[in-house]
GROMACS .gro file of C-alpha atoms in nm:
model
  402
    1UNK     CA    1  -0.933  -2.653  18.047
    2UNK     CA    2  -1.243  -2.814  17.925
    3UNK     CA    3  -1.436  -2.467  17.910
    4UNK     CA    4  -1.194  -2.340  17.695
    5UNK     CA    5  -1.356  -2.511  17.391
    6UNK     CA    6  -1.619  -2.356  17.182
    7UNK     CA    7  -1.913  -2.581  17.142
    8UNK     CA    8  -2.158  -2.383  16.902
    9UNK     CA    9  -2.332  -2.668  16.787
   10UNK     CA   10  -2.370  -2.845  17.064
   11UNK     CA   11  -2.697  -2.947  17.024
   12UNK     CA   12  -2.717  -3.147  17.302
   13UNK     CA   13  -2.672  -2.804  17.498
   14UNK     CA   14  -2.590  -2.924  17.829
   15UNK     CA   15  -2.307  -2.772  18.063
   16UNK     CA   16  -1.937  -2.856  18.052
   17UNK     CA   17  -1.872  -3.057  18.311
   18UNK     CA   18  -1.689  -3.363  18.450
   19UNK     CA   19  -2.092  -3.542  18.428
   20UNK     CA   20  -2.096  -3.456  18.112
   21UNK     CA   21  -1.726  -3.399  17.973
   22UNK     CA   22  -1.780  -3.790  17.844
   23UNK     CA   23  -2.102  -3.769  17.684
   24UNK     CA   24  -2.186  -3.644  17.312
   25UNK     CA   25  -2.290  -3.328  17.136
   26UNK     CA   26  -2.590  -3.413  16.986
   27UNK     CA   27  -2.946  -3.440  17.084
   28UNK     CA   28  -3.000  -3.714  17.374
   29UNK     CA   29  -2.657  -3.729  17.480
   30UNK     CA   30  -2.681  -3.644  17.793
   31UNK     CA   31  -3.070  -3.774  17.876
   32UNK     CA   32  -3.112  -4.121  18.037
   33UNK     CA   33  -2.829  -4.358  18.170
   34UNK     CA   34  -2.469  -4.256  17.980
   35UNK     CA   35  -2.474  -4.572  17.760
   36UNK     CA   36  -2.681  -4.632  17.470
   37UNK     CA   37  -2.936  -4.868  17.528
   38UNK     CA   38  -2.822  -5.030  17.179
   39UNK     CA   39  -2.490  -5.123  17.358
   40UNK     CA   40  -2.651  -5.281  17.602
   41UNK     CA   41  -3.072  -5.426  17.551
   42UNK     CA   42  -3.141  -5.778  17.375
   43UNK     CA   43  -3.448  -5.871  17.236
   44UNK     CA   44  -3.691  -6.156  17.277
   45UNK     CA   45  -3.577  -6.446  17.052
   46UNK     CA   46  -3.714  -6.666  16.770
   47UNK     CA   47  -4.025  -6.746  16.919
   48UNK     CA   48  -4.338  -6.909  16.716
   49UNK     CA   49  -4.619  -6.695  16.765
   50UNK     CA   50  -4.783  -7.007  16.999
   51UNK     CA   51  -4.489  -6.995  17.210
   52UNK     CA   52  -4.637  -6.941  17.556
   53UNK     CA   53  -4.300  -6.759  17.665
   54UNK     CA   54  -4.017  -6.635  17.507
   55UNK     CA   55  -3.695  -6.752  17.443
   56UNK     CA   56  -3.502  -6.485  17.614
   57UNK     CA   57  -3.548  -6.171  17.838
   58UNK     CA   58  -3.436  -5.830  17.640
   59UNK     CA   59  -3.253  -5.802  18.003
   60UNK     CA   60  -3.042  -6.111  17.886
   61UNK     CA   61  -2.866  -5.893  17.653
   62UNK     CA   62  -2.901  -6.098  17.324
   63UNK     CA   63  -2.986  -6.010  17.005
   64UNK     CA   64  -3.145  -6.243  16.775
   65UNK     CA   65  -2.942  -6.238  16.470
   66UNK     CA   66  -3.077  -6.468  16.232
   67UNK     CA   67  -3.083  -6.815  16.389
   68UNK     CA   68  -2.814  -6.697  16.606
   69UNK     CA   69  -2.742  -6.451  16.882
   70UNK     CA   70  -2.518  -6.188  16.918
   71UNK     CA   71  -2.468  -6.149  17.279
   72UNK     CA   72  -2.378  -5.794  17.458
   73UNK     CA   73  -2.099  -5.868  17.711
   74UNK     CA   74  -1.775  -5.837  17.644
   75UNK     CA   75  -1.440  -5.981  17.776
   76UNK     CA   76  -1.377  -5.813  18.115
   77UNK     CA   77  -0.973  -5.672  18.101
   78UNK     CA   78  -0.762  -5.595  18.370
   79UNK     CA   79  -0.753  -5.251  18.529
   80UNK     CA   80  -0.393  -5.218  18.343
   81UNK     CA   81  -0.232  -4.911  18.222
   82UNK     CA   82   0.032  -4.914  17.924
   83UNK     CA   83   0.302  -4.718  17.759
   84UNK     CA   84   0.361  -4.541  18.068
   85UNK     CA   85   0.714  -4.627  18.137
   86UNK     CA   86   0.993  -4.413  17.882
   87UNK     CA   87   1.149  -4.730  17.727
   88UNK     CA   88   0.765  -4.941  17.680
   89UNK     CA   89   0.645  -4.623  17.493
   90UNK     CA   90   0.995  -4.596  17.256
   91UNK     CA   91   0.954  -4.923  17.146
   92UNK     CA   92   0.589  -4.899  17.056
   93UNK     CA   93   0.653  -4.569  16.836
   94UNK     CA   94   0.983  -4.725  16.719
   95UNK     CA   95   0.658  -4.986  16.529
   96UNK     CA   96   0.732  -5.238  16.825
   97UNK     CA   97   0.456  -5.543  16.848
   98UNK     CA   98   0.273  -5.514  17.160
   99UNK     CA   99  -0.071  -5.576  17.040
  100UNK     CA  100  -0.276  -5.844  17.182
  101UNK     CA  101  -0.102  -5.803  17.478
  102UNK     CA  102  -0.322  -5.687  17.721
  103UNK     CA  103  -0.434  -5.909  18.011
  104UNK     CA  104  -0.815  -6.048  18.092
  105UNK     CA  105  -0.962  -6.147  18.405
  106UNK     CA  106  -0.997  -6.518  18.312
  107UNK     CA  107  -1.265  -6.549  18.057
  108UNK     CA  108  -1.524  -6.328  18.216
  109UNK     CA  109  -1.778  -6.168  17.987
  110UNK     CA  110  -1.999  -5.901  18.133
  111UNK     CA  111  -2.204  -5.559  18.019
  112UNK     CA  112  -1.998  -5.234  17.919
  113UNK     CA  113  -1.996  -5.133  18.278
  114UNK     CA  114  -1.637  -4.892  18.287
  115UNK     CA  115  -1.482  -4.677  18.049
  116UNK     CA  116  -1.209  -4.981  18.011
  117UNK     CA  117  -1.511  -5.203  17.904
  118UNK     CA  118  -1.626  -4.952  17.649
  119UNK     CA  119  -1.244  -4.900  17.512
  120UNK     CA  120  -1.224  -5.310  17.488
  121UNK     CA  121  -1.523  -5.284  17.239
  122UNK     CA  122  -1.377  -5.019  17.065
  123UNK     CA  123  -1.085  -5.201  17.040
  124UNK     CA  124  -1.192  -5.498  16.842
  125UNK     CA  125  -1.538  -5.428  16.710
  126UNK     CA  126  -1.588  -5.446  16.336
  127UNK     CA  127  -1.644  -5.057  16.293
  128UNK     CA  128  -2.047  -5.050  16.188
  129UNK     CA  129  -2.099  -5.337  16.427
  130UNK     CA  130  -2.256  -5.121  16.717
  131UNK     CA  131  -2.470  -5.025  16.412
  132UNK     CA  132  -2.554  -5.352  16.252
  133UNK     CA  133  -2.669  -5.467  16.591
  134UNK     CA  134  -2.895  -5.154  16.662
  135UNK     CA  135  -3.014  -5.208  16.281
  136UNK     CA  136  -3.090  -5.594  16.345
  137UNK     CA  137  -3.239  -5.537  16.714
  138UNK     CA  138  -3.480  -5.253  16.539
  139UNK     CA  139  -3.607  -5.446  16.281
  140UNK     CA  140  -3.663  -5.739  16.501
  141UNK     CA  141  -3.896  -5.549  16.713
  142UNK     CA  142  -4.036  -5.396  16.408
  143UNK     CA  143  -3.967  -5.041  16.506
  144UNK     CA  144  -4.171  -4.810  16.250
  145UNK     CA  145  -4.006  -4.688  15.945
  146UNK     CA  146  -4.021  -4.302  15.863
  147UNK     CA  147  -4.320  -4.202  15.724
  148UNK     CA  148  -4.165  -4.073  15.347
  149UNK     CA  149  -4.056  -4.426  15.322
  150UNK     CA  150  -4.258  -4.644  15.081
  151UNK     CA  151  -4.482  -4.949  15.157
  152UNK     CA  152  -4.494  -4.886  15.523
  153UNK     CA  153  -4.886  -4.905  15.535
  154UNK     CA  154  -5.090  -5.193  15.609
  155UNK     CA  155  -5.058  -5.492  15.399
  156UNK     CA  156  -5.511  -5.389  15.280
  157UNK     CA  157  -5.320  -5.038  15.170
  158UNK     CA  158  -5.027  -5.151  15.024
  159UNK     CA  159  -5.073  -5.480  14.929
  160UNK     CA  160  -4.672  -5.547  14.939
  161UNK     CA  161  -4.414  -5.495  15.197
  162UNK     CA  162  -4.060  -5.361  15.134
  163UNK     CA  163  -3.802  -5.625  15.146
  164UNK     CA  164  -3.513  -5.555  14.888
  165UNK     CA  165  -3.605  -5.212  14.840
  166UNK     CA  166  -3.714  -5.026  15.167
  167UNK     CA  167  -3.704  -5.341  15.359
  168UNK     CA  168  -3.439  -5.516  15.632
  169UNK     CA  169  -3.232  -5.610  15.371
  170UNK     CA  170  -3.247  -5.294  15.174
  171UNK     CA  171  -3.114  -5.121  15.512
  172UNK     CA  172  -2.861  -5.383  15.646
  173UNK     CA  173  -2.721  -5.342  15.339
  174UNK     CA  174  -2.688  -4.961  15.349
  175UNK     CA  175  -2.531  -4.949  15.726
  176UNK     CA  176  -2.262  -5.140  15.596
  177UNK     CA  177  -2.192  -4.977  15.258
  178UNK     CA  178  -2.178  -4.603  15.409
  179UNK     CA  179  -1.939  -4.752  15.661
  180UNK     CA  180  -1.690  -4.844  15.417
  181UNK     CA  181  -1.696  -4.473  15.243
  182UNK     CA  182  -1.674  -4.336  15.514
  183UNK     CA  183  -1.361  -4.509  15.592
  184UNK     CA  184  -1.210  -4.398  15.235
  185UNK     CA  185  -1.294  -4.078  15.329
  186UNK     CA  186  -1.159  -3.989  15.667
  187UNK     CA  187  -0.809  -4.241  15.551
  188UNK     CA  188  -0.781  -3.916  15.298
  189UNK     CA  189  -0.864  -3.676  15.569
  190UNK     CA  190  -0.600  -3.867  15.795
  191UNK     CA  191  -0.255  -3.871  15.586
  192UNK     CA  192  -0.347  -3.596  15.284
  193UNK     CA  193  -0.473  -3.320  15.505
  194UNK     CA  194  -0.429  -3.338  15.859
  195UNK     CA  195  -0.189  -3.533  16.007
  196UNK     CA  196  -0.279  -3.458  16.354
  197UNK     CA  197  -0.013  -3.582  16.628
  198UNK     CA  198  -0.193  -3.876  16.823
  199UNK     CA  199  -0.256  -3.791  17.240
  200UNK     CA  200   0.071  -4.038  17.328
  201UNK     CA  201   0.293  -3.866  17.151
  202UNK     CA  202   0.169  -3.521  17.196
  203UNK     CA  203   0.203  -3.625  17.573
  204UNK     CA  204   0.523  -3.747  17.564
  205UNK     CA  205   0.597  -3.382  17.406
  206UNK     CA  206   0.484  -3.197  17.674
  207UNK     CA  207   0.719  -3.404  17.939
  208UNK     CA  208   0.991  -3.321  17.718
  209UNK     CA  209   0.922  -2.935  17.661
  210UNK     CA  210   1.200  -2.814  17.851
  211UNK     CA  211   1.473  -3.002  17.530
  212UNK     CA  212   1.232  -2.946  17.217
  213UNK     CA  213   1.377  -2.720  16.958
  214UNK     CA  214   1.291  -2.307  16.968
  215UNK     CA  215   1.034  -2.303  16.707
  216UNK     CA  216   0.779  -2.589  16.889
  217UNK     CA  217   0.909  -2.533  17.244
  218UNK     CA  218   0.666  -2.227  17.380
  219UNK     CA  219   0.332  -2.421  17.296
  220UNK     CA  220   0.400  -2.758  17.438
  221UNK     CA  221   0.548  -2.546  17.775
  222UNK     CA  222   0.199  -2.344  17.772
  223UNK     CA  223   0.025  -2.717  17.751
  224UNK     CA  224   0.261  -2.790  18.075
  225UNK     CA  225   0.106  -2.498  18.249
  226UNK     CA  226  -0.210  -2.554  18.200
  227UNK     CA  227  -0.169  -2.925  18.316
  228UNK     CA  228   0.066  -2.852  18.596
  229UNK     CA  229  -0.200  -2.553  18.711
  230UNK     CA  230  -0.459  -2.818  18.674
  231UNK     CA  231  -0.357  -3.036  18.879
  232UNK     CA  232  -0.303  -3.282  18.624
  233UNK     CA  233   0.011  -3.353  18.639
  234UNK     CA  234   0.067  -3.413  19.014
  235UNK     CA  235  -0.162  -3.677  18.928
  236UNK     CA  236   0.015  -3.843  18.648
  237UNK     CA  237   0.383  -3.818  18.792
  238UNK     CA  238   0.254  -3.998  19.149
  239UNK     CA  239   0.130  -4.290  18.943
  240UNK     CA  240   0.380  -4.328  18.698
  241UNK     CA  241   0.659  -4.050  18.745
  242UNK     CA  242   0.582  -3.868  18.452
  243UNK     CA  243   0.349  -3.739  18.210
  244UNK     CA  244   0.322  -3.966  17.926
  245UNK     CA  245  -0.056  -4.058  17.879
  246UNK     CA  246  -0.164  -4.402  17.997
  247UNK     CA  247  -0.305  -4.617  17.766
  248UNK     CA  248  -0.570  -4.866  17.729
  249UNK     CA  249  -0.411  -5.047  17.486
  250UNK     CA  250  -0.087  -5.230  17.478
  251UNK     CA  251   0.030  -5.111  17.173
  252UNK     CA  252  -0.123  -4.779  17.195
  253UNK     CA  253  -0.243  -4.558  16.902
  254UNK     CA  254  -0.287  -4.703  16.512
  255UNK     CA  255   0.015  -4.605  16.347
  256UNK     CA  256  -0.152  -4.320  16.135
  257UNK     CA  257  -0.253  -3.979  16.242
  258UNK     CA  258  -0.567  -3.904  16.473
  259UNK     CA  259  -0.775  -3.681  16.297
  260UNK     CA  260  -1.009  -3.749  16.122
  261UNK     CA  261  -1.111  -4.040  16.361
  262UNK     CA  262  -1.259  -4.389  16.159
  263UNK     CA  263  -1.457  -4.494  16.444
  264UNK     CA  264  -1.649  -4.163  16.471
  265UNK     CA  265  -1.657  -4.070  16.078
  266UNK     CA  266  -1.801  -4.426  16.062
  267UNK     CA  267  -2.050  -4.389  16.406
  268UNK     CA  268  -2.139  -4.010  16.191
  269UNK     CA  269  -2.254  -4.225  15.879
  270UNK     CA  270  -2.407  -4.531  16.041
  271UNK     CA  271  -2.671  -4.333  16.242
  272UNK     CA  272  -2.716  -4.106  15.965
  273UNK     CA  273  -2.848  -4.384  15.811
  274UNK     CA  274  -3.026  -4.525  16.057
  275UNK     CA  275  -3.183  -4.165  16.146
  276UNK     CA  276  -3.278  -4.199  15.777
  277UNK     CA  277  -3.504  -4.512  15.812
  278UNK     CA  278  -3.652  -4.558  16.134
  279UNK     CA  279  -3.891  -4.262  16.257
  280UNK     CA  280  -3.648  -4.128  16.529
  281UNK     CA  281  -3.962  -3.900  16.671
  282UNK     CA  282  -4.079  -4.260  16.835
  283UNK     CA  283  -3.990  -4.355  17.189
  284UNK     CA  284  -3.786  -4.633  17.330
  285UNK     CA  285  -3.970  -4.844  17.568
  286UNK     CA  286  -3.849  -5.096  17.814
  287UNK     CA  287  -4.091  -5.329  18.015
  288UNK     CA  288  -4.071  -5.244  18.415
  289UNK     CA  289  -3.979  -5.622  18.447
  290UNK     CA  290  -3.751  -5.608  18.163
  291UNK     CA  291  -3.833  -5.880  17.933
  292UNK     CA  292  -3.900  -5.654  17.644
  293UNK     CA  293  -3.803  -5.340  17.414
  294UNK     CA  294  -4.031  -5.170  17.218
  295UNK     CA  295  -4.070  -4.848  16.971
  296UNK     CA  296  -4.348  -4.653  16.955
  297UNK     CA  297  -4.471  -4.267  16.947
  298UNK     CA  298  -4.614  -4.297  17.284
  299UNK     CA  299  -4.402  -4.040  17.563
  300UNK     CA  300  -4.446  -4.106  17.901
  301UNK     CA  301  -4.360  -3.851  18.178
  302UNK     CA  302  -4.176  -4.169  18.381
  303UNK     CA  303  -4.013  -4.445  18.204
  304UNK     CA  304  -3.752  -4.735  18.220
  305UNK     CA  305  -3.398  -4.800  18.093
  306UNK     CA  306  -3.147  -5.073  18.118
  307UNK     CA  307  -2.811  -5.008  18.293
  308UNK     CA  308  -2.585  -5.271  18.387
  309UNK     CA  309  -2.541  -5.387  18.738
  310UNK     CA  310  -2.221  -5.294  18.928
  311UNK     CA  311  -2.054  -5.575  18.858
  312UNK     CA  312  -2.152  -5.593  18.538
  313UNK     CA  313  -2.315  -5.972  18.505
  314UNK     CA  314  -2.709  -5.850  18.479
  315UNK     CA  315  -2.896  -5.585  18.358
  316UNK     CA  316  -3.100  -5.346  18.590
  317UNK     CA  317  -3.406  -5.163  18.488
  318UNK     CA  318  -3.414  -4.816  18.641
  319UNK     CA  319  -3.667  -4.527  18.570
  320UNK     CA  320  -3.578  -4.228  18.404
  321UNK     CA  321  -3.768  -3.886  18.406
  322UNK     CA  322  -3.920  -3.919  18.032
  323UNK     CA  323  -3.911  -4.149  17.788
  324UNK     CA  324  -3.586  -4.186  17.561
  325UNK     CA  325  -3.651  -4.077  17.177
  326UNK     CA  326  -3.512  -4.343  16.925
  327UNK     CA  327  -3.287  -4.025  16.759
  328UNK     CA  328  -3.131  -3.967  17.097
  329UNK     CA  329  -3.025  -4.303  17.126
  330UNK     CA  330  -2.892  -4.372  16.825
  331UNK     CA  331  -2.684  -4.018  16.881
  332UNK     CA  332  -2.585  -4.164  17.194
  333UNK     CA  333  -2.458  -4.467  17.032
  334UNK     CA  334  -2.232  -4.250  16.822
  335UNK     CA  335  -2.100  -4.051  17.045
  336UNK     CA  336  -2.057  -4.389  17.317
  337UNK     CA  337  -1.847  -4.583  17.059
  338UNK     CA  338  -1.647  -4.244  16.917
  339UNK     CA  339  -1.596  -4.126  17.257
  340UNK     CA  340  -1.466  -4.482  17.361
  341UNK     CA  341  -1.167  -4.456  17.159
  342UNK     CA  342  -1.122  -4.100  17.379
  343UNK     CA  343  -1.129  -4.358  17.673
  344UNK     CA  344  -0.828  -4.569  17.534
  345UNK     CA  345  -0.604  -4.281  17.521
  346UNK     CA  346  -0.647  -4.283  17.075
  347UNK     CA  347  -0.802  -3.994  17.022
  348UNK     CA  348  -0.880  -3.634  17.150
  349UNK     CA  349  -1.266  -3.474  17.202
  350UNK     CA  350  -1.218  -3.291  16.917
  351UNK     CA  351  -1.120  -3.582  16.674
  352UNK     CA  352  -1.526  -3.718  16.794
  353UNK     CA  353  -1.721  -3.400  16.692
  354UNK     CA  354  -1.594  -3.315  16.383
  355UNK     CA  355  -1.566  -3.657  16.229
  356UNK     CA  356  -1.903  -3.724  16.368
  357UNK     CA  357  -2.028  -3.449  16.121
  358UNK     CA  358  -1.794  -3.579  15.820
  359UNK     CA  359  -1.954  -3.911  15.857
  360UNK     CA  360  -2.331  -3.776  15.824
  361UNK     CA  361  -2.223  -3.572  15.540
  362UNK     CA  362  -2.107  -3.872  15.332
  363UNK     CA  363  -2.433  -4.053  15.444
  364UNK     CA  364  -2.656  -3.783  15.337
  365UNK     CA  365  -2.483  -3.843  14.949
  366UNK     CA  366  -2.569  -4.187  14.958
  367UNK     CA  367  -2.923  -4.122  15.102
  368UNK     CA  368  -2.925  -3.861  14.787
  369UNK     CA  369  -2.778  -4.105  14.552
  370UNK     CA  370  -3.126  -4.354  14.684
  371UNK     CA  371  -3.376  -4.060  14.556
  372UNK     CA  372  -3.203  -3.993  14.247
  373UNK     CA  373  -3.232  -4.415  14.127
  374UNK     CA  374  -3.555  -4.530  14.267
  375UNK     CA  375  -3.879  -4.528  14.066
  376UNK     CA  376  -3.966  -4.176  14.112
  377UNK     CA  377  -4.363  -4.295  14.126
  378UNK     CA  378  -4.231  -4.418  14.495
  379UNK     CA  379  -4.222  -4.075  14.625
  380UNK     CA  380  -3.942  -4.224  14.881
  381UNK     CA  381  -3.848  -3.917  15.082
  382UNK     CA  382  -3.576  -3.934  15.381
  383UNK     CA  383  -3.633  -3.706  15.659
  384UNK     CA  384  -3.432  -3.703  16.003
  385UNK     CA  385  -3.242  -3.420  16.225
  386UNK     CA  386  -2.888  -3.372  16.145
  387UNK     CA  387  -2.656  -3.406  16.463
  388UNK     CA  388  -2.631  -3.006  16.466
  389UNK     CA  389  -3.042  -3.017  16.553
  390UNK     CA  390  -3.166  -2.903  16.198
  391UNK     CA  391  -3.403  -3.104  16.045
  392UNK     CA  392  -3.348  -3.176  15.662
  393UNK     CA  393  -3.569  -3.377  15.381
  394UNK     CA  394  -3.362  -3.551  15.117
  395UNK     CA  395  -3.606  -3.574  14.783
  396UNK     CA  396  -3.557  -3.602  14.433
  397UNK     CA  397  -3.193  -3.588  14.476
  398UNK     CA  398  -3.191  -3.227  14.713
  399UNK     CA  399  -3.098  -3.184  15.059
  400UNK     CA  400  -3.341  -2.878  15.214
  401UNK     CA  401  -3.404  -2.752  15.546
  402UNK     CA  402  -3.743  -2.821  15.654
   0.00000   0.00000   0.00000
């Protein structure tokens, strides 16, 4: 069934398969360890430059933020299933109040380490917060800027850093504010366009096939087919007796349509930004030993990445075949946190890719909006690849192909 869909820009261009069924569309998607290494690396601290070691190992998974840390682990839940059982799932789409429901094991914490650990952040992350930490974790290694924006040089060239404008604050700022369009935008897509049936319900459908009225009946019974000739729904009826779609979450889908999907229009416009102001050619580095993360343009034919242990309480540093580019990990990060809510039983494949593109789309106005009311003596130029591969400039206002 998952050949059936067309995936024409697919940039990431790798086969369909159950390794890869889970993994994104875009460049660097399917290179290195499945998880973004955003979701998962710290950084070194707040350490005085005499300090003979640091205050933390990137391997600790914390993120200086400020004089604070954000730390990486999340709350370990239970391996339970909901809305599985006829009368649970009526009373959920009747509005029922299940949420917060869900049971932990104790208060463990640990790295995203299962598909249930990924849908828990999904489930209560503020939705540019995957982004806000990749933004804060870049700038405190000082990964390089793109090269069209200003003041980038040394301070003998320059004489004057960015700070407000084409600083940290001028792009903290931005990851937030593109988030919160985007989410106006896809709320439109959601109840004035679309109205897409969400996966629990269009389950529930197909169980009942046999009773739905004339006009719907014959496509929900070919769905049946192709999940009874599957193999699917042996599956499904010998752990719960019957097809409804189990969920990650005790009170299932949001109570508005699927498509477009917030989490992925939002992961879309985040990275978009991102894309837009650090130099995604660069390569991601981690130290052998793990105690550090680092950007630069250097590629190495063997290289390390973090992936958690697995139970879940360290990180490991493995090798991978070639270093990991900045732009593929910040595609994977989008596609990790949109394809989470897949995960939880919210939201279908589809729902991912195209609201991926929606989101860069409304990022790409804002970037515009930057060129068009900056001093135009800056020359400040954004250029990046767009999820689809092509590689665009944003100046003076205009969007080209490069």
């Amino acid at each position: 069934m998952l050949n059936q869909f067309s995936f024409e820009n697919r940039a990431a261009a790798a086969p369909f398969t159950l390794t890869t069924a889970f993994r994104g569309m875009t460049h660097g998607d399917v290179d290195g360890p499945y998880l973004s290494q955003f979701l998962l690396s710290g950084d070194t601290g707040l350490n005085h430059k005499n300090d003979t070691s640091p205050e933390h190992d990137a391997s600790d998974g914390k993120i200086r933020y400020g004089a604070q840390i954000i730390d990486q682990r999340v709350r370990q839940a239970s391996e339970e299933n909901y809305l599985t059982d006829w009368d649970e799932w009526l009373h959920v789409q009747n509005g029922g109040d299940t949420g917060s429901l869900e049971h932990y094991k104790g208060n463990n914490r640990r790295f995203i380490t299962t598909p249930r650990d990924l849908a828990t952040f999904v489930h209560y992350d503020a939705l540019y917060q995957a982004y806000l930490n990749a933004c804060i974790l870049l700038l405190n290694i000082k990964a390089p800027l793109s090269e069209g924006i200003p003041y980038t040089q040394s301070d003998e060239q320059d004489r004057q850093q960015g700070f407000a404008l084409y600083g940290g604050p001028h792009i903290l700022t931005l990851v937030t504010e593109v988030a919160t369009r985007a989410l106006k935008a896809v709320r439109y897509q959601k109840f004035n366009v679309h109205r897409r049936l969400r996966p629990e319900a269009l389950a529930a459908r197909i169980e009942k096939a046999d009773i739905l009225p004339d006009e719907v009946k014959p496509q929900f019974t070919a769905m049946r087919s192709e999940i009874d000739n599957a193999g699917l729904a042996e599956k499904l009826q010998h752990a719960s007796g019957n097809l409804l779609l189990p969920m990650a979450f005790a009170e299932g889908s949001p109570m508005h349509p699927s498509y477009g999907a917030g989490h992925a229009t939002v992961a879309g416009a985040c990275v978009t930004m991102l894309k837009a102001f650090f130099n995604g050619a660069n390569y991601l580095h981690v130290s052998k030993n793990g105690e550090s993360i680092s950007v630069d343009g250097q590629s190495y034919q063997s290289d390390y990445a973090f992936v958690p242990s697995p139970d879940g309480k360290r990180l490991r540093v493995v090798e991978v075949s070639r270093s990991l580019t900045l732009e593929g990990e910040l595609n994977k990060l989008a596609a990790n946190i949109s394809i989470g809510r897949d995960w939880a039983g919210v939201h279908y494949y589809s729902d991912y890719r195209e609201s991926l593109l929606m989101g860069e789309e409304i990022a790409m106005g804002i970037l515009q909006e930057q060129t068009l009311t900056h001093n135009a003596k800056e020359n400040l130029v954004f250029k990046f690849n767009q999820f689809t591969g092509t590689e665009v400039e944003i100046k003076n206002g205009e969007i080209k192909p490069t």
